[in-house]
Amino acid sequence: MGLLIINIKSLMQTENVARLKVCGKDMSSVGKLDDAYLLIKNGVISDFGSMDEIRKGIRVFEGSGIKEINAAGRFVFPSFCDSHTHIVYAGSREKEFSDKISGLSYEEIAGRGGGILNSARILHETSETELFNQSVERINEIIALGTGAVEIKSGYGLNLGDELKMLRVIGRIKEVCPLEVRSTFLGAHAVPDEYKQRRESYVDLIINEMIPVVASYDLADYIDVFCDRGFFTVEDTERILMAGLKHGLIPKLHANELDYSGGIQTGVKYNALSVDHLEYTGDEEIRVLADSDTMPTLLPGSALFLGLPDPPARKMINAGLPVALASDYNPGSSPSGNMKLIMSLGCIRLKMLPEEVINAVTINSAYAMGLSETHGSIAKGKVANVFITKEMPSYEFMPYAFGSNLIDTVILKGRII
Ligand code: NIG
Ligand code: FE
């Protein structure tokens, strides 16, 4: 039982010594083997090397059950790791899209009962089976677009029953879909209407009721808070993170999207795996991140969609930080999970180099979801999640051809999808 991909134009993101993340100036290089083969056995990367070894008979792969794929003219990449999504949701919010075009801000739309609360209302009225079916359609869409690992947040429930409904749907996706899934509890995504004048009581509910139940059913790997102006304060965030940590939930935060919210500092203080968005990042935030193991994660799809200022990716990388990129796939601020487009936005909007965006959507985003020991690069023993591109002239063509789908064959856990 195995797969042998031969004549690969370039095998991308190869590692002889696997790293957990790539920082600063190291982000501008990517391991690459031209004219290569890749051998997959039992769902893992078993070997890779130069085609010359096969031609000269140094390496012989004969034996039962090895299927050969000829990738002449084509590239093989490790699958994208999308470390920040809200892909489990019901319905859609294109009406608000028009409001945005007419000039209303994200916060104004939220203030009128639109935004996250609108999605929470629709989700409440949608059965668990229907929510699963709608979500799996999007999961299949991102698999075809090259994603092999995805983090999915709750946060459109905003009451115990509906948060559990979302988390169970994420759990079923984990079980039945071929990609790797990590689950994050985001009860603190917005303050529900009933708690509008008493946000602290909603925070109490999250701490005293939601977190213990979510943890007791083992429904989440991580915990998240939307720590930003108009949503949750640093104090709320600290209380929630402490409660989560008591139950073994590692923090990943929404931070500094709408203001210098203190979210980055709070995330670092509680050893968050990642802090995400970061449009409002200054020298102080960069200094704090430099002293940490927290992965700065940028979401250029939502910054583009909402017309937010771009986060200072160049400044971060020049200061020696690692950077991850993720899609933020959600109905309100980033209705797309196309990680190849995210690579292009990284280059076009954030002025990252093609090599830097490749590192940002593979190994660094794997780190941001706790998966970089097993995913995010081509290294022996890692899970065989890869895709074969269409014929293309160079790897830089991937982010350059920003509107073309260049992903041809998807292989997850060693199986062609
Ligand atoms: O990551 N910033 C907070 N939450 C989501 C938006 C979710 C929504 O609008 O539905 C985000 O952009
Ligand atoms: Fe988000």
Coordinates of C-alpha atoms and ligand atoms in Angstrom, one line a residue:
M1 CA 0.0 0.0 0.0
G2 CA 1.7 3.1 -1.1
L3 CA 2.0 6.0 -3.6
L4 CA 5.1 7.0 -5.5
I5 CA 5.0 10.4 -7.1
I6 CA 7.8 10.7 -9.8
N7 CA 9.2 13.3 -12.1
I8 CA 8.1 16.1 -9.7
K9 CA 9.3 19.4 -11.2
S10 CA 10.0 20.7 -7.7
L11 CA 9.2 19.1 -4.3
M12 CA 8.5 22.1 -2.1
Q13 CA 9.1 22.8 1.6
T14 CA 11.4 19.8 2.1
E15 CA 13.1 19.5 5.5
N16 CA 15.8 17.0 6.5
V17 CA 15.7 18.2 10.1
A18 CA 12.1 19.1 10.9
R19 CA 11.6 22.5 12.5
L20 CA 8.6 23.6 14.6
K21 CA 8.4 27.1 13.0
V22 CA 10.4 29.5 10.8
C23 CA 11.3 33.0 12.0
G24 CA 12.6 36.3 10.6
K25 CA 15.0 36.1 7.8
D26 CA 14.8 32.3 7.6
M27 CA 11.3 32.8 6.3
S28 CA 12.7 33.9 3.0
S29 CA 14.1 30.5 2.1
V30 CA 12.2 27.3 1.4
G31 CA 13.6 23.8 1.1
K32 CA 13.2 22.6 -2.5
L33 CA 14.2 19.6 -4.4
D34 CA 14.1 19.7 -8.3
D35 CA 13.4 16.7 -10.4
A36 CA 12.2 14.7 -7.4
Y37 CA 10.3 11.7 -6.2
L38 CA 8.1 11.3 -3.1
L39 CA 7.2 8.0 -1.6
I40 CA 4.2 7.7 0.7
K41 CA 3.5 4.6 2.7
N42 CA 0.8 3.9 5.3
G43 CA -0.4 7.5 5.2
V44 CA 3.0 9.0 6.0
I45 CA 5.9 10.4 4.0
S46 CA 8.3 7.5 3.8
D47 CA 11.0 8.9 1.6
F48 CA 11.9 11.5 -1.0
G49 CA 14.9 12.3 -3.2
S50 CA 16.2 13.1 -6.6
M51 CA 14.9 11.2 -9.7
D52 CA 18.5 10.5 -10.5
E53 CA 18.6 7.9 -7.6
I54 CA 15.8 6.0 -9.4
R55 CA 17.2 6.4 -12.9
K56 CA 20.6 5.1 -11.7
G57 CA 19.0 2.2 -9.9
I58 CA 20.3 3.5 -6.5
R59 CA 16.7 3.5 -5.3
V60 CA 14.3 0.8 -6.4
F61 CA 10.7 0.9 -5.5
E62 CA 9.1 -2.2 -6.7
G63 CA 6.7 -4.2 -4.8
S64 CA 3.1 -4.8 -4.3
G65 CA 0.6 -2.1 -4.1
I66 CA 2.7 0.9 -4.9
K67 CA 0.7 3.2 -7.2
E68 CA 2.8 5.5 -9.4
I69 CA 1.8 9.1 -10.3
N70 CA 3.8 11.0 -12.9
A71 CA 4.0 14.6 -11.9
A72 CA 6.1 15.8 -14.9
G73 CA 6.0 19.6 -15.1
R74 CA 4.2 19.9 -11.8
F75 CA 5.0 20.8 -8.3
V76 CA 4.2 19.1 -5.0
F77 CA 3.6 21.2 -1.9
P78 CA 2.6 20.1 1.6
S79 CA -1.1 20.8 2.1
F80 CA -2.0 24.2 3.5
C81 CA -2.7 24.4 7.2
D82 CA -5.5 26.9 7.9
S83 CA -5.1 27.8 11.6
H84 CA -8.0 30.2 12.0
T85 CA -11.5 29.6 10.7
H86 CA -15.1 29.9 11.6
I87 CA -16.2 27.4 8.9
V88 CA -19.0 25.9 10.9
Y89 CA -21.8 28.4 10.5
A90 CA -25.4 28.5 9.2
G91 CA -26.7 30.6 6.2
S92 CA -24.7 33.5 4.9
R93 CA -24.6 37.3 5.4
E94 CA -24.4 38.9 1.9
K95 CA -27.0 41.5 2.9
E96 CA -24.5 43.0 5.2
F97 CA -22.0 43.0 2.4
S98 CA -24.2 45.6 0.7
D99 CA -24.4 47.6 4.0
K100 CA -20.6 47.6 4.1
I101 CA -20.4 48.8 0.5
S102 CA -22.7 51.6 1.5
G103 CA -20.3 52.7 4.1
L104 CA -21.3 51.1 7.4
S105 CA -18.4 49.9 9.6
Y106 CA -18.0 46.3 11.0
E107 CA -18.8 47.8 14.5
E108 CA -21.9 49.7 13.2
I109 CA -23.3 46.6 11.6
A110 CA -22.6 44.7 14.8
G111 CA -24.3 47.5 16.8
R112 CA -27.5 47.1 14.7
G113 CA -27.8 43.4 15.6
G114 CA -26.1 42.3 12.4
G115 CA -22.7 40.7 12.4
I116 CA -21.9 37.8 14.7
L117 CA -25.3 38.1 16.5
N118 CA -27.1 37.7 13.1
S119 CA -25.2 34.4 12.5
A120 CA -26.0 33.3 16.0
R121 CA -29.7 33.8 15.4
I122 CA -29.6 31.8 12.1
L123 CA -27.5 29.1 13.8
H124 CA -30.1 28.8 16.6
E125 CA -32.8 28.1 14.1
T126 CA -30.8 25.5 12.1
S127 CA -30.8 21.9 13.1
E128 CA -27.5 20.2 14.0
T129 CA -27.8 17.9 11.0
E130 CA -28.4 20.8 8.6
L131 CA -25.5 22.7 10.3
F132 CA -23.2 19.7 9.7
N133 CA -24.3 19.4 6.0
Q134 CA -23.7 23.1 5.3
S135 CA -20.4 23.0 7.0
V136 CA -19.2 19.8 5.3
E137 CA -19.9 21.4 1.9
R138 CA -17.4 24.2 2.8
I139 CA -14.9 21.6 4.2
N140 CA -15.0 19.8 0.8
E141 CA -14.5 23.1 -0.9
I142 CA -11.3 23.9 1.1
I143 CA -10.0 20.4 0.7
A144 CA -10.2 20.8 -3.1
L145 CA -8.4 24.1 -2.7
G146 CA -5.4 22.4 -1.0
T147 CA -6.1 22.6 2.7
G148 CA -5.1 19.6 4.7
A149 CA -5.5 20.8 8.3
V150 CA -8.0 23.3 9.6
E151 CA -8.8 24.9 13.0
I152 CA -12.5 25.5 13.5
K153 CA -14.0 27.8 16.2
S154 CA -17.3 27.8 17.9
G155 CA -18.7 31.3 18.7
Y156 CA -22.0 31.6 16.8
G157 CA -23.9 29.8 19.6
L158 CA -23.4 32.3 22.5
N159 CA -25.4 30.1 24.8
L160 CA -24.5 26.7 26.2
G161 CA -26.8 24.6 24.0
D162 CA -25.8 26.3 20.8
E163 CA -22.1 26.4 21.5
L164 CA -22.3 22.6 22.2
K165 CA -24.2 22.1 19.0
M166 CA -21.4 23.8 17.1
L167 CA -18.6 21.9 18.9
R168 CA -20.4 18.6 18.3
V169 CA -20.5 19.4 14.6
I170 CA -16.8 20.2 14.6
G171 CA -16.3 16.9 16.4
R172 CA -18.2 15.0 13.7
I173 CA -16.2 16.8 11.0
K174 CA -13.0 15.6 12.8
E175 CA -14.4 12.0 12.7
V176 CA -15.6 11.8 9.1
C177 CA -13.5 14.2 7.0
P178 CA -10.1 13.3 5.7
L179 CA -8.3 16.5 6.8
E180 CA -6.8 17.1 10.2
V181 CA -9.1 19.2 12.5
R182 CA -8.5 21.2 15.7
S183 CA -11.4 22.7 17.6
T184 CA -11.5 26.0 19.5
F185 CA -14.1 27.1 22.0
L186 CA -15.0 30.8 21.3
G187 CA -17.9 31.5 23.6
A188 CA -16.5 35.0 24.0
H189 CA -17.0 36.0 20.3
A190 CA -19.7 38.6 21.0
V191 CA -22.0 39.6 23.9
P192 CA -25.5 38.3 23.2
D193 CA -28.4 40.8 23.3
E194 CA -29.8 39.5 26.6
Y195 CA -26.5 40.5 28.3
K196 CA -25.9 43.8 26.5
Q197 CA -25.9 45.9 29.6
R198 CA -24.2 43.3 31.8
R199 CA -21.3 41.9 29.8
E200 CA -19.6 40.6 33.1
S201 CA -22.5 38.3 33.7
Y202 CA -22.0 36.7 30.2
V203 CA -18.3 36.3 31.1
D204 CA -19.4 34.6 34.3
L205 CA -21.6 32.3 32.3
I206 CA -18.7 31.3 30.0
I207 CA -16.5 30.7 33.0
N208 CA -18.9 28.9 35.4
E209 CA -21.1 27.0 33.0
M210 CA -19.7 26.8 29.4
I211 CA -16.0 26.0 30.0
P212 CA -16.6 23.2 32.5
V213 CA -19.1 21.5 30.3
V214 CA -17.1 21.9 27.0
A215 CA -14.1 20.5 28.8
S216 CA -16.0 17.6 30.4
Y217 CA -17.1 16.4 27.0
D218 CA -13.6 17.0 25.6
L219 CA -15.1 19.1 22.8
A220 CA -12.3 21.7 22.4
D221 CA -8.5 21.8 22.0
Y222 CA -8.1 25.5 22.4
I223 CA -9.9 28.6 23.9
D224 CA -10.3 31.9 22.1
V225 CA -11.6 35.4 23.1
F226 CA -12.4 38.3 20.8
C227 CA -10.3 40.8 22.8
D228 CA -11.0 44.0 21.1
R229 CA -12.7 47.4 21.3
G230 CA -16.5 46.9 21.6
F231 CA -16.2 43.2 22.3
F232 CA -14.3 41.8 25.3
T233 CA -11.8 43.7 27.5
V234 CA -8.4 42.6 28.7
E235 CA -9.8 41.9 32.1
D236 CA -12.6 39.7 30.6
T237 CA -10.0 37.9 28.5
E238 CA -7.7 37.2 31.4
R239 CA -10.6 35.8 33.5
I240 CA -11.7 33.5 30.6
L241 CA -8.2 32.4 29.7
M242 CA -7.4 31.5 33.4
A243 CA -10.6 29.4 33.6
G244 CA -9.8 27.7 30.3
L245 CA -6.3 26.9 31.3
K246 CA -7.6 25.3 34.5
H247 CA -9.5 22.9 32.2
G248 CA -6.5 22.3 29.9
L249 CA -7.6 24.6 27.1
I250 CA -4.7 26.4 25.6
P251 CA -5.3 30.0 24.4
K252 CA -5.5 31.3 20.8
L253 CA -6.7 34.9 20.7
H254 CA -8.5 37.3 18.4
A255 CA -6.4 40.4 19.1
N256 CA -5.7 44.0 17.9
E257 CA -8.0 43.8 14.9
L258 CA -9.9 47.0 15.7
D259 CA -7.5 48.9 18.1
Y260 CA -4.4 48.6 20.2
S261 CA -6.5 46.4 22.5
G262 CA -3.9 44.9 24.7
G263 CA -4.9 41.5 23.3
I264 CA -1.4 40.7 22.0
Q265 CA 0.2 41.4 25.4
T266 CA -2.6 39.3 27.1
G267 CA -2.1 36.4 24.7
V268 CA 1.7 36.4 25.3
K269 CA 1.2 36.7 29.1
Y270 CA -1.0 33.5 29.0
N271 CA 1.4 31.7 26.6
A272 CA -1.1 31.7 23.8
L273 CA -0.3 29.4 20.9
S274 CA -1.2 32.2 18.5
V275 CA -2.6 35.8 18.5
D276 CA -4.5 36.5 15.4
H277 CA -5.5 39.5 13.2
L278 CA -3.0 42.1 14.6
E279 CA -3.9 45.0 12.3
Y280 CA -3.0 47.3 15.2
T281 CA 0.5 46.2 16.1
G282 CA 3.2 48.7 17.1
D283 CA 6.7 48.5 18.3
E284 CA 5.7 47.6 21.9
E285 CA 3.6 44.7 20.6
I286 CA 6.4 43.5 18.4
R287 CA 8.8 43.6 21.3
V288 CA 6.5 41.5 23.5
L289 CA 6.0 38.9 20.7
A290 CA 9.8 38.7 20.2
D291 CA 10.1 37.4 23.7
S292 CA 7.5 34.7 23.3
D293 CA 6.5 31.3 21.8
T294 CA 3.3 32.8 20.5
M295 CA 2.7 32.7 16.7
P296 CA 1.6 36.1 15.2
T297 CA -1.1 35.1 12.7
L298 CA -2.3 37.5 10.1
L299 CA -5.6 37.2 8.3
P300 CA -5.4 39.2 5.1
G301 CA -8.7 38.0 3.7
S302 CA -10.7 39.8 6.5
A303 CA -8.5 42.9 6.4
L304 CA -9.2 43.1 2.7
F305 CA -12.9 42.4 3.0
L306 CA -13.4 44.9 5.8
G307 CA -11.0 47.5 4.5
L308 CA -8.9 47.5 7.6
P309 CA -5.3 48.8 7.7
D310 CA -2.9 46.0 6.8
P311 CA -0.9 44.5 9.7
P312 CA 2.9 45.3 9.6
A313 CA 4.1 42.0 8.4
R314 CA 7.4 43.3 7.0
K315 CA 8.2 45.0 10.3
M316 CA 7.4 41.8 12.2
I317 CA 9.6 39.6 9.9
N318 CA 12.4 42.2 9.9
A319 CA 12.3 42.2 13.7
G320 CA 12.9 38.4 13.7
L321 CA 9.3 37.2 14.3
P322 CA 7.7 34.3 12.6
V323 CA 4.4 35.0 10.8
A324 CA 1.6 32.6 9.9
L325 CA -1.2 33.4 7.5
A326 CA -4.8 31.9 7.8
S327 CA -8.1 32.4 6.0
D328 CA -10.5 33.4 8.9
Y329 CA -13.2 31.7 6.7
N330 CA -16.4 33.1 8.2
P331 CA -19.7 34.6 6.9
G332 CA -19.1 38.2 8.1
S333 CA -15.5 39.2 7.4
S334 CA -13.9 36.6 5.2
P335 CA -16.3 34.4 3.2
S336 CA -13.5 32.5 1.6
G337 CA -11.2 29.6 2.7
N338 CA -9.0 29.8 -0.4
M339 CA -5.4 29.6 1.1
K340 CA -3.8 30.1 -2.3
L341 CA -5.6 33.5 -2.5
I342 CA -4.4 34.2 1.1
M343 CA -0.8 33.5 -0.2
S344 CA -1.4 36.1 -2.9
L345 CA -2.8 38.6 -0.4
G346 CA 0.3 38.1 1.8
C347 CA 2.4 39.1 -1.2
I348 CA 0.3 41.8 -2.6
R349 CA -1.0 43.5 0.5
L350 CA 1.5 42.6 3.2
K351 CA 4.6 42.7 0.9
M352 CA 5.8 39.3 1.9
L353 CA 8.0 37.3 -0.5
P354 CA 6.7 34.1 -2.2
E355 CA 9.0 32.1 0.0
E356 CA 7.8 33.9 3.1
V357 CA 4.1 33.2 2.3
I358 CA 4.9 29.5 1.6
N359 CA 6.4 29.2 5.1
A360 CA 3.4 31.2 6.5
V361 CA 0.7 28.9 5.1
T362 CA 2.4 25.6 5.9
I363 CA 4.9 25.2 8.8
N364 CA 4.1 28.4 10.7
S365 CA 0.3 27.9 10.4
A366 CA 0.8 24.3 11.5
Y367 CA 2.6 25.6 14.6
A368 CA -0.3 28.0 15.2
M369 CA -2.6 25.0 15.6
G370 CA -0.2 22.8 17.4
L371 CA 0.5 20.5 14.5
S372 CA 4.0 21.4 13.2
E373 CA 5.5 18.2 14.5
T374 CA 3.4 16.2 12.1
H375 CA 2.2 18.6 9.4
G376 CA 3.3 21.7 7.4
S377 CA 6.4 20.4 5.5
I378 CA 7.8 17.5 3.5
A379 CA 9.8 15.6 6.1
K380 CA 10.2 11.8 6.6
G381 CA 7.6 10.5 9.1
K382 CA 5.2 13.4 8.7
V383 CA 1.6 12.8 7.7
A384 CA 1.3 12.5 3.9
N385 CA -0.9 15.6 3.3
V386 CA 0.2 17.1 0.0
F387 CA -1.1 18.4 -3.3
I388 CA 0.2 18.2 -6.8
T389 CA -0.2 21.4 -8.8
K390 CA -1.1 21.8 -12.5
E391 CA 1.8 22.4 -14.8
M392 CA 3.3 25.8 -14.0
P393 CA 6.6 27.5 -14.7
S394 CA 7.9 28.2 -11.2
Y395 CA 6.8 28.1 -7.5
E396 CA 6.4 31.9 -7.5
F397 CA 3.6 31.4 -10.0
M398 CA 1.4 30.1 -7.2
P399 CA 0.9 33.5 -5.4
Y400 CA 1.4 35.4 -8.6
A401 CA -1.5 33.9 -10.6
F402 CA -3.9 35.0 -7.9
G403 CA -7.1 34.1 -9.6
S404 CA -6.2 30.7 -11.0
N405 CA -6.9 27.4 -9.4
L406 CA -3.6 25.6 -9.8
I407 CA -4.3 22.7 -7.5
D408 CA -4.7 19.5 -9.4
T409 CA -4.5 16.4 -7.2
V410 CA -5.1 16.4 -3.4
I411 CA -3.6 13.6 -1.3
L412 CA -4.6 13.4 2.4
K413 CA -3.2 10.8 4.9
G414 CA -1.7 9.1 1.8
R415 CA -5.0 8.8 -0.1
I416 CA -6.0 10.5 -3.3
I417 CA -9.1 12.5 -2.6
Ligands
NIG1 O1 -12.4 36.7 12.9 N1 -13.2 39.2 14.6 C1 -14.0 38.5 15.0 N2 -14.6 37.4 14.5 C2 -14.6 37.1 13.1 C3 -15.8 37.7 12.4 C4 -16.9 36.8 12.5 C5 -18.1 37.4 11.9 O2 -18.2 38.6 11.5 O3 -19.0 36.6 11.7 C6 -13.3 37.4 12.5 O4 -13.2 38.2 11.6
FE2 FE -11.8 35.0 13.4

